[in-house]
XYZ file of C-alpha atoms in Angstrom:
324
model
C 87.491 125.012 85.589
C 89.368 121.843 86.484
C 90.940 122.657 89.394
C 93.350 120.417 91.112
C 93.983 120.781 94.896
C 96.911 119.495 96.200
C 98.368 119.454 99.938
C 98.241 117.903 102.944
C 95.157 115.137 103.973
C 94.968 114.417 107.983
C 92.985 114.472 110.760
C 92.843 116.032 113.897
C 92.797 114.589 117.300
C 91.630 117.544 119.963
C 91.469 116.536 123.849
C 91.025 118.711 126.643
C 92.900 118.351 130.062
C 90.656 120.044 133.187
C 93.890 121.666 134.976
C 97.404 123.179 134.304
C 100.756 121.688 132.615
C 102.533 124.066 134.494
C 101.305 122.491 137.789
C 102.397 119.004 136.551
C 106.019 119.568 136.150
C 108.356 119.866 138.295
C 111.671 122.082 137.626
C 114.535 119.912 138.519
C 113.188 116.529 137.068
C 112.239 118.232 133.760
C 115.171 116.192 132.144
C 113.204 112.717 132.629
C 109.717 114.157 132.007
C 106.991 111.144 131.952
C 103.830 112.153 132.073
C 99.893 111.136 131.052
C 97.431 113.203 131.711
C 93.597 111.966 132.055
C 91.641 114.060 129.333
C 87.385 114.932 129.371
C 86.973 115.248 125.720
C 88.122 113.871 122.588
C 87.442 115.837 119.176
C 87.885 114.344 116.159
C 87.971 116.632 113.220
C 88.663 115.825 109.335
C 91.829 118.346 108.568
C 94.367 118.963 106.475
C 94.785 122.118 103.827
C 93.934 120.118 100.541
C 90.726 118.259 101.668
C 89.622 121.927 103.960
C 89.667 123.789 100.345
C 88.383 121.437 98.214
C 85.110 120.957 100.897
C 84.410 124.579 100.440
C 84.856 124.607 96.491
C 82.262 121.734 96.640
C 79.748 123.398 98.613
C 79.824 126.284 96.148
C 78.845 123.321 93.438
C 81.892 122.801 91.685
C 83.546 119.306 91.382
C 87.589 120.070 92.800
C 90.058 117.318 92.264
C 91.699 116.408 95.759
C 95.305 115.150 95.197
C 97.357 114.012 97.907
C 98.306 111.098 99.625
C 96.118 109.599 103.008
C 96.549 105.651 104.672
C 93.618 102.882 104.030
C 91.999 104.332 106.870
C 90.962 107.328 104.423
C 87.635 105.453 103.068
C 85.595 106.944 105.962
C 86.935 110.470 105.003
C 86.884 109.482 101.278
C 82.910 108.928 101.498
C 82.801 112.187 103.388
C 84.588 114.438 100.359
C 82.650 112.501 97.738
C 79.134 113.563 99.716
C 80.245 117.198 99.398
C 81.393 117.401 95.578
C 85.123 116.769 96.117
C 86.467 113.775 93.441
C 88.837 111.469 95.366
C 89.492 109.714 92.482
C 93.729 110.780 92.477
C 94.523 110.136 96.154
C 97.603 107.906 96.369
C 96.731 105.446 99.548
C 99.591 103.957 100.955
C 100.197 100.521 101.774
C 102.389 101.063 104.713
C 101.420 104.331 106.345
C 98.284 106.003 108.187
C 96.783 109.166 107.298
C 98.751 112.176 108.867
C 97.572 113.072 112.501
C 97.754 116.029 114.439
C 97.404 115.309 118.273
C 97.025 118.222 120.303
C 96.038 118.342 124.115
C 94.808 121.539 125.501
C 94.900 122.484 129.472
C 92.607 125.165 131.247
C 95.451 128.133 130.093
C 95.179 127.531 126.598
C 98.746 126.087 126.773
C 99.365 123.033 124.526
C 101.024 119.645 124.115
C 100.521 118.768 120.391
C 102.307 116.112 117.711
C 101.823 115.488 114.324
C 102.599 112.187 112.394
C 103.235 112.713 108.952
C 102.561 109.180 108.259
C 101.250 109.256 104.052
C 102.315 112.438 103.933
C 105.635 111.565 102.593
C 104.340 109.870 99.758
C 102.988 112.725 97.886
C 106.139 113.345 96.672
C 105.795 110.640 94.645
C 102.746 111.786 92.598
C 102.604 112.844 88.864
C 99.902 115.231 88.138
C 100.161 113.995 84.091
C 97.921 110.939 84.957
C 95.563 113.413 86.699
C 94.846 115.371 83.715
C 94.928 112.720 81.381
C 92.172 111.090 84.059
C 89.973 114.649 83.882
C 90.668 115.805 80.060
C 93.303 118.230 80.733
C 93.947 120.616 84.003
C 93.022 124.510 84.170
C 94.572 124.949 87.491
C 96.895 123.419 90.199
C 96.621 124.279 93.715
C 99.573 124.140 95.258
C 99.105 123.921 99.027
C 100.900 122.868 102.047
C 102.349 119.249 102.045
C 105.474 117.186 102.432
C 107.821 120.105 100.999
C 109.592 117.851 97.954
C 105.819 117.174 96.805
C 105.379 121.179 96.673
C 108.332 121.700 94.738
C 107.885 118.458 92.017
C 104.011 119.664 91.946
C 105.280 122.966 90.697
C 108.102 122.269 88.453
C 105.593 119.747 87.057
C 103.055 122.403 86.271
C 105.756 124.927 85.003
C 106.788 122.429 82.266
C 103.515 121.447 81.257
C 102.227 124.627 81.462
C 99.940 123.999 83.552
C 99.062 127.189 85.527
C 99.635 126.724 89.056
C 98.473 128.574 92.277
C 101.759 128.315 95.263
C 99.543 128.112 98.396
C 103.112 127.854 100.782
C 101.448 128.868 103.767
C 102.828 126.895 107.616
C 105.339 125.240 105.393
C 107.208 128.553 104.505
C 108.469 127.998 108.261
C 110.628 124.980 107.035
C 111.810 126.067 103.819
C 114.642 127.469 102.522
C 114.539 131.016 100.853
C 115.701 128.707 97.225
C 112.837 126.697 97.900
C 110.813 129.109 98.285
C 111.206 131.254 94.990
C 111.513 127.742 93.116
C 107.462 127.695 94.441
C 106.407 131.098 93.721
C 108.178 131.517 90.448
C 105.956 131.495 87.570
C 102.901 131.141 89.767
C 99.081 131.884 88.091
C 98.227 132.952 91.838
C 100.316 133.416 95.404
C 98.185 133.249 98.580
C 99.485 133.772 101.896
C 97.971 135.791 105.185
C 100.280 139.237 106.313
C 103.089 137.274 108.339
C 103.513 134.613 105.870
C 103.573 137.526 102.995
C 106.069 139.077 105.475
C 108.136 135.803 105.599
C 108.687 135.401 101.925
C 110.159 138.603 101.494
C 112.433 138.031 104.486
C 113.484 134.898 102.891
C 113.982 135.275 99.552
C 115.321 139.310 99.830
C 112.287 139.575 96.790
C 110.315 143.237 97.538
C 106.259 143.119 96.917
C 107.580 144.319 93.820
C 110.024 141.948 92.705
C 107.614 139.558 93.588
C 104.729 141.201 91.897
C 106.977 140.561 88.692
C 107.308 136.783 89.382
C 103.560 135.963 90.102
C 99.985 137.008 87.938
C 98.232 137.997 91.139
C 99.365 137.976 94.610
C 96.274 137.570 97.224
C 96.672 138.498 100.836
C 94.503 137.054 104.022
C 94.176 140.184 106.228
C 92.419 138.723 109.086
C 88.979 140.574 110.316
C 90.418 143.511 108.073
C 89.125 141.114 104.910
C 91.885 140.666 101.571
C 94.119 142.433 99.451
C 94.439 141.249 95.361
C 97.626 142.839 93.818
C 98.612 142.624 90.640
C 102.108 144.316 88.864
C 100.867 147.743 87.741
C 97.657 147.607 89.112
C 95.761 149.503 91.997
C 95.336 147.256 94.922
C 91.549 145.767 95.402
C 90.736 145.863 99.036
C 87.711 143.754 100.223
C 86.730 143.799 103.645
C 85.124 140.809 106.020
C 81.159 140.125 106.482
C 79.700 140.562 110.402
C 80.382 137.405 112.180
C 77.148 136.131 114.038
C 79.072 134.570 116.379
C 83.206 133.633 116.657
C 83.661 130.000 117.299
C 87.179 128.892 115.826
C 89.682 130.494 113.523
C 90.571 126.930 112.196
C 90.579 126.394 108.352
C 89.400 130.100 107.763
C 92.467 130.393 105.290
C 91.653 127.417 103.508
C 87.571 128.669 103.170
C 88.858 131.371 101.837
C 91.140 130.128 99.174
C 87.628 127.562 97.866
C 85.687 130.720 97.909
C 88.279 133.039 95.802
C 88.709 129.616 93.584
C 85.221 129.400 93.033
C 84.763 133.134 92.203
C 88.090 132.426 89.202
C 86.001 129.677 87.997
C 83.169 131.558 87.581
C 85.200 134.153 86.414
C 84.038 137.046 88.251
C 86.950 138.908 88.632
C 89.449 140.168 91.942
C 86.935 141.776 93.669
C 83.996 139.241 93.299
C 86.309 136.258 94.069
C 87.716 137.890 97.134
C 84.312 138.673 98.350
C 83.238 135.561 97.971
C 86.332 134.220 100.162
C 85.623 136.008 102.734
C 82.016 135.304 102.908
C 82.895 131.540 102.761
C 85.191 132.049 105.441
C 83.043 134.115 107.660
C 80.699 130.784 107.741
C 84.218 128.625 109.286
C 84.586 131.319 111.992
C 81.520 130.475 112.979
C 81.451 126.969 113.621
C 83.602 124.325 115.220
C 85.999 122.680 112.553
C 86.899 122.633 109.429
C 84.391 121.500 107.273
C 81.387 121.303 109.749
C 79.884 124.946 108.208
C 76.790 124.371 105.826
C 76.254 126.881 103.028
C 72.179 127.133 102.954
C 71.865 129.358 99.262
C 68.963 131.923 100.607
C 71.139 132.933 104.030
C 74.896 132.896 102.316
C 73.280 135.201 99.680
C 71.187 137.185 102.290
C 74.663 137.519 104.228
C 76.600 138.410 101.072
C 74.144 141.311 99.618
C 74.361 143.108 103.232
C 78.106 142.839 103.344
C 78.797 143.774 99.544
C 75.658 144.828 98.185
C 72.764 144.126 95.305
C 74.827 144.473 92.095
C 77.493 141.978 93.675
C 75.101 139.484 95.052
C 73.619 139.717 91.771
C 76.363 138.544 90.073
C 77.276 135.403 92.399
C 73.644 134.274 92.687
C 73.516 133.079 89.108
C 76.362 130.599 89.934
C 75.870 129.169 93.228
C 74.924 126.215 92.667
């Protein structure tokens, strides 16, 4: 399948302060607060939902097309993604903005002070999908991931008008979007990806019931944290898939993006809902065992051994021939 992954492109700058923020705050001077924290560590990580999903798909042997906006500082990130199987030729490079950046400092109590610089991400709304389709000979699926809200709505509308199947994956942008915007984003999606909380938030903001949502999308995929995932279609019984056993639990950041990468790989290989969800859960487990969203490795033998242990030899046999 020719799959375009649209979404935010960002880098995370994560620092740790060896103390407590609360001890530096003076109650009657909060209106004039001016603080600088001397930090012990700086961890710069590649991020953004678009690259996170595309990276996972690339590890599984696919060649996803990343669509988003970045700054001139994207060159090193581009090289990393290309080395891991991602087509980055359709990334828009801003002439005036840096790549979006998340800057966060965490103290000893795990309290955080953070800022998010939108930067080039705001220019994603200018991206049209048809030139992407023309460049690669057509699109079989577009993933509309969390991004500039106007870009998300534009991509969704273009997919509907051009008859391109799309998957709605609004994630963290649901908190910002209105019920009307969410309805526009979801209506007609071939797939709707959310976690449990986001699923409830969509129902709350749109006023739609689960049954009404299933009447508007092809397949609803809901991740359930440590309990795995649920796949639903109108008129059918839900498909429930559990998670493989974790070897360790390091960092949950990027787990949802990895699940989507695995699920989309399963779709590309025409494996069906259950196997696709199992692939997603297996890839997500690798991420939770690793610090960083794109620092995990996929060793084919080890991956298949763990997959078979979790889901059985028959399931593993269906996946093995496809895995690059």
